[in-house]
XYZ file of C-alpha atoms in Angstrom:
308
model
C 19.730 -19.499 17.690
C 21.475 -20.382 14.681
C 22.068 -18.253 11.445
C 19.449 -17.632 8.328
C 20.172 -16.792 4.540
C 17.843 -15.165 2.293
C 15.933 -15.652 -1.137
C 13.473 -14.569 -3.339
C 9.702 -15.766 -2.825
C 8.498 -18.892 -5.521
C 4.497 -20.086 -5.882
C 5.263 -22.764 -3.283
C 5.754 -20.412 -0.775
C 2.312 -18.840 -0.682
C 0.579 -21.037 1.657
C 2.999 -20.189 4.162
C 4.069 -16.561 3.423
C 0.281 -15.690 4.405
C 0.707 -17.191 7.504
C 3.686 -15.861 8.760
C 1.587 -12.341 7.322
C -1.612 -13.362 9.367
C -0.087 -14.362 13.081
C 2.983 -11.972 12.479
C 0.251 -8.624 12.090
C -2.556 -10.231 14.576
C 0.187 -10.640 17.466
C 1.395 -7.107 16.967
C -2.056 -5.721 16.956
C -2.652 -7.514 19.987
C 0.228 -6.149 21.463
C -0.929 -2.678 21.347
C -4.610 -3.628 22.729
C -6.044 -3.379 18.954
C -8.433 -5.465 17.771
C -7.189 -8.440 15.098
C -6.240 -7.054 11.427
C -6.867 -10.439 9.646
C -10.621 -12.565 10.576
C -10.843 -16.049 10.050
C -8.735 -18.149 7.710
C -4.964 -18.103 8.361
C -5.075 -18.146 4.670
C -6.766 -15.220 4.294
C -3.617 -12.887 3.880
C -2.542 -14.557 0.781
C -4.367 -11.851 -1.101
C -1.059 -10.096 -0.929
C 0.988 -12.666 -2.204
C -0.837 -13.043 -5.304
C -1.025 -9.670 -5.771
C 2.416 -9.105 -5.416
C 3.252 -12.071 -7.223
C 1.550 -11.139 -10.426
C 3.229 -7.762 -10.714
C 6.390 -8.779 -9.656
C 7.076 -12.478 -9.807
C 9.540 -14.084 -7.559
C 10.748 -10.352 -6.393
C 9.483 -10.940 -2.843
C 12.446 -11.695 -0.306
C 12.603 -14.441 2.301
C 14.424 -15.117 5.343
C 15.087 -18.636 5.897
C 16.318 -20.370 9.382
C 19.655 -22.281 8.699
C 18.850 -24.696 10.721
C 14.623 -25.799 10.280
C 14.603 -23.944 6.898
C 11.509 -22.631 8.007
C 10.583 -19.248 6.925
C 11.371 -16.434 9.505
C 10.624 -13.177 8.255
C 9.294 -12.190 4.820
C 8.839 -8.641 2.219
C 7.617 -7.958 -0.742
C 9.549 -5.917 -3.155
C 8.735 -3.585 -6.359
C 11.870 -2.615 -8.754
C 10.156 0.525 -10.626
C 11.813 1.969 -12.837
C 12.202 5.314 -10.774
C 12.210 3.334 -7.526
C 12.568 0.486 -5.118
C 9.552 -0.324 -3.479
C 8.978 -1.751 0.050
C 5.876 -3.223 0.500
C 4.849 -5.357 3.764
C 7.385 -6.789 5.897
C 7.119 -9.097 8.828
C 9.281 -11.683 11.140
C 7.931 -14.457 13.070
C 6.842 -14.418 16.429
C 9.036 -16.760 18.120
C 11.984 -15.161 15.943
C 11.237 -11.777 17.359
C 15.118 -10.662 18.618
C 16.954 -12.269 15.554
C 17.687 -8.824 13.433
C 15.283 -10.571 10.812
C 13.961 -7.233 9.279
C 16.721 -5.113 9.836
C 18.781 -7.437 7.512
C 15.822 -7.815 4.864
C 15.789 -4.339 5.071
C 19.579 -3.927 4.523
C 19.020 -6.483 1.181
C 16.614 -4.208 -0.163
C 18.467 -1.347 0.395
C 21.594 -2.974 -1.013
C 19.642 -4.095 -4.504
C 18.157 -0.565 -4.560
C 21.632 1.263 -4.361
C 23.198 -1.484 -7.147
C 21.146 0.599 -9.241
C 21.505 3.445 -8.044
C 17.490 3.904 -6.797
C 16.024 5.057 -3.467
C 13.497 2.939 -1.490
C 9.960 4.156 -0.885
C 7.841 3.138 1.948
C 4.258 3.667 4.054
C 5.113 2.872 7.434
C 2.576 2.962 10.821
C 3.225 5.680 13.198
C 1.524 4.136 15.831
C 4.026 0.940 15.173
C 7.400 2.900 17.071
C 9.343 -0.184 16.056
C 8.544 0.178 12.764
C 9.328 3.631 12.198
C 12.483 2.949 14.386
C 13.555 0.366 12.118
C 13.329 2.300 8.894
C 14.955 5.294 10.335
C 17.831 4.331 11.797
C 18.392 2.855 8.499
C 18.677 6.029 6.896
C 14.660 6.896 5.402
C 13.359 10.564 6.050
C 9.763 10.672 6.407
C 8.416 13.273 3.392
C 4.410 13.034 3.956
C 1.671 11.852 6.815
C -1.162 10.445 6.085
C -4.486 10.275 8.278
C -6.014 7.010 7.638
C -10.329 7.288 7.522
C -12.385 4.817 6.416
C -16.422 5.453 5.859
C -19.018 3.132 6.229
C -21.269 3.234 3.125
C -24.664 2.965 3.218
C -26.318 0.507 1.132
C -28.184 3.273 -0.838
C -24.959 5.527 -0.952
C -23.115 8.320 0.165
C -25.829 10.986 1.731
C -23.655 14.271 0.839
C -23.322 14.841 -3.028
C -20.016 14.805 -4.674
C -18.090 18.186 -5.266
C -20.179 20.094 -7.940
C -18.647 20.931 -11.734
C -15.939 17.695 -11.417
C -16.777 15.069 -13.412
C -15.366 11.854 -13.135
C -15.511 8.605 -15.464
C -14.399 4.552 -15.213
C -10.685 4.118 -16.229
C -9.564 2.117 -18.951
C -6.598 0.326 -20.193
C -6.078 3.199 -22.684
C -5.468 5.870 -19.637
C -2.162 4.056 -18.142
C 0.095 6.164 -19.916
C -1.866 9.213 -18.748
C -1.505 7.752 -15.241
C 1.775 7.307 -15.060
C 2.542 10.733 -16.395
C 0.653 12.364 -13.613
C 2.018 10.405 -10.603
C 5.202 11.273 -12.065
C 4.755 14.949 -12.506
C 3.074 15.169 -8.758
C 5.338 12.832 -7.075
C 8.130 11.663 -9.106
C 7.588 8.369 -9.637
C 6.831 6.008 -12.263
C 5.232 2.721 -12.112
C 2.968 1.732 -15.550
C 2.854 -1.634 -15.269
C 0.971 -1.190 -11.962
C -1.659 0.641 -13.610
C -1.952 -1.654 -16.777
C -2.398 -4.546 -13.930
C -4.860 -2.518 -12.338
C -6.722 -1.922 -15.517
C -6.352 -5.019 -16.873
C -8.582 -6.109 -14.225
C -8.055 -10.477 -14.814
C -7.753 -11.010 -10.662
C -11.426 -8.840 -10.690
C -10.365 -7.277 -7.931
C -10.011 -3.988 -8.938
C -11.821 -0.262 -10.150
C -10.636 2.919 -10.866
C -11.940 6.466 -11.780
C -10.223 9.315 -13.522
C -10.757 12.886 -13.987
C -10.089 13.963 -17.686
C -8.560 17.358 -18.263
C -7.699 18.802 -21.843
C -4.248 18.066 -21.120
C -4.508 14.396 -19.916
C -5.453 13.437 -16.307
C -6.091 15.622 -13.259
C -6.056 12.748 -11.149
C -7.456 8.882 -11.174
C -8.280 6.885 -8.069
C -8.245 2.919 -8.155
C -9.728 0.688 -5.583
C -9.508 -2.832 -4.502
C -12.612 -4.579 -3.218
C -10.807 -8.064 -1.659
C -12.453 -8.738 1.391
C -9.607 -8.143 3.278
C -8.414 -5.129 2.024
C -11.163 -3.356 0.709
C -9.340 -0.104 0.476
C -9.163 3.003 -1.964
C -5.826 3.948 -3.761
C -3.075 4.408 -4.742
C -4.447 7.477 -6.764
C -3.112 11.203 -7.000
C -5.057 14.298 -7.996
C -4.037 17.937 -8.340
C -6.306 19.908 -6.279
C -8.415 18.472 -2.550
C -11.892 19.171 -4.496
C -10.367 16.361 -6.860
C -9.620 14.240 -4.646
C -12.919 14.246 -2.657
C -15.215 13.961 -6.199
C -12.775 10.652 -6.845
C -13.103 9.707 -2.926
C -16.910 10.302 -3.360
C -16.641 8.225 -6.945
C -14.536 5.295 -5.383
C -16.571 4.854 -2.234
C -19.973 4.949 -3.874
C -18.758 1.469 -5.470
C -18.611 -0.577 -2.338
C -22.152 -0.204 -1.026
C -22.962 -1.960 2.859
C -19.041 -2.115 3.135
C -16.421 -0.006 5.139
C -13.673 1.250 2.401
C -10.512 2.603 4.276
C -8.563 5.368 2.576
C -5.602 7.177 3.223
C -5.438 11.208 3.032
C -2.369 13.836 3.637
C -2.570 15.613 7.044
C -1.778 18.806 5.323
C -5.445 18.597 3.404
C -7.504 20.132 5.906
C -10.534 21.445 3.027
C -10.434 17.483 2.091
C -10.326 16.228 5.324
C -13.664 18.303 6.013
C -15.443 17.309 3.193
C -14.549 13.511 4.375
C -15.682 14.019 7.434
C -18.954 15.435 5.389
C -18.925 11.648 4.221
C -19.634 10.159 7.423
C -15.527 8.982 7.551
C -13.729 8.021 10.562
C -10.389 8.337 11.894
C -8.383 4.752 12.232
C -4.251 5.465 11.741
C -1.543 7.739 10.849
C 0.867 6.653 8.254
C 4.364 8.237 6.685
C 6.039 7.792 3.946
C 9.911 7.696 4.140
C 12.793 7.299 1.278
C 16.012 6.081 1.699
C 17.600 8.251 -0.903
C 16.519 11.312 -2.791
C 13.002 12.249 -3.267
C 10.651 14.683 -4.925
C 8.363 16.551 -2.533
C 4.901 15.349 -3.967
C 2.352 18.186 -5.168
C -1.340 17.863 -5.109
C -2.818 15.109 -2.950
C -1.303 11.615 -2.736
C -3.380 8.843 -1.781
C -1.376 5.645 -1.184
C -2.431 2.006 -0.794
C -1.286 -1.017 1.169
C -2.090 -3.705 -1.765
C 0.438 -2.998 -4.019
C 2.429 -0.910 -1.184
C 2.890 2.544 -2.545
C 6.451 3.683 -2.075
């Protein structure tokens, strides 16, 4: 096979960024004996481009054949202001073999370093290819996730929320206050996330906070696409928080099946999901290439914007 070059994602190349997404994710989930992430549509995954493409426009990164200038391998990328930020990557099927996401991975972690930034990531565990990739490249997995999802009933949850934790809707005006708790429990910072989140114009989004005197004890957003109806990113400082903002978040999405993501290390929380009717799907890590802060309080990270 011949060579490939690399450049950053435009508008025209939505159509068929979301299907190298769609076959690239299907064919490994077939792989493993799994059932098909993305139904219907080959155009279906281009949730994620537009997503990604109205926080951070023409950020993504391509991989282009030298020789059909077809598109090979794809990623979407977050420059925070803490951070790089790796969200999905995938190659194409027939180009399996070619080193496509090693070297996307290598660009990132090139642009990252020019700045002198680490690179955050949620990677599969049950994907050993995955996790292979990222680690030989240098990332140290910090956290583990348990991935659960609950299938709401149309009249809601049947167990009531943790008692004496109130929770409210967000609102534009509690960005800041966002951003200065993720940063205190995990080091990062990423406000215009949360102002795109609360902004709300794509509809796609809700959130919930829990007020404290001193600002936020932890906020939960949620995205209710059809294909990625899932809860986060969201932080809070103690596993009763989290589950009255899980509770909060899940009670939204009535006759739907919310997934969620949880640290293994939050056994009370994990209980009191269980409580909720949820259901074990996946295991996920986060890794940094670079230094990191170990996070405090529960994390709750999200595929749509990745994490990091």
């Amino acid at each position: 096979m011949g060579g490939m070059h690399f450049r950053n994602m435009t508008p025209a190349d939505r159509d068929e960024v979301a299907r190298l997404i769609f076959h690239s994710t299907n064919r490994y989930y077939a792989s493993i004996g799994r059932e098909a992430i993305f139904k219907g549509d080959e155009l279906s995954a281009a949730v994620l481009f537009d997503v990604y493409e109205r926080i951070d426009p023409g950020q993504g990164l391509l991989a282009i054949d030298d020789d059909t200038g077809m598109i090979v391998g794809s990623c979407f990328v977050h420059p925070r202001t803490t951070h790089y930020s790796l969200g999905i990557m995938n190659s194409h099927p027939d180009h399996f073999g070619r080193g496509v996401a090693r070297r996307l991975l290598q660009r990132v972690i090139e642009l990252a370093e020019a700045e002198g930034k680490p690179v955050r990531l949620v990677s599969s565990c049950f994907n050993l290819d995955s996790y292979s990739l990222y680690t030989r490249a240098g990332f140290v997995p910090v956290l583990t996730f348990q991935d659960m999802y609950v299938e709401v009933p149309e009249d809601g949850l049947p167990c009531p929320p943790p008692a004496g934790i109130d929770t409210r809707d967000a609102t534009i005006e509690d960005a800041a206050a966002m951003e200065a708790l993720e940063r205190e429990l995990v080091g990062i910072s990423r406000l215009e996330d949360y102002r795109y989140f609360l902004n709300n114009d794509d509809g796609l989004w809700s959130a919930t906070v829990i007020e404290s005197r001193a600002g936020l004890d932890g906020y939960l957003i949620s995205c209710g696409a059809e294909m990625f109806n899932m809860l986060g990113p969201g932080v809070a400082r103690t596993q009763d928080q989290a589950a009255a903002l899980i509770h909060t978040e899940l009670n939204r999405y009535p006759g739907r099946m919310p997934v969620f993501l949880v640290p293994v290390s939050c056994g009370d929380l994990v209980q009191v999901l269980y409580a909720y009717g949820a259901r074990n799907c996946e295991m996920h890590v986060a890794q940094v290439h670079g230094p990191a802060q170990l996070p405090r309080g529960v994390v709750m990270p999200t595929f749509l914007p990745e994490t990091g």
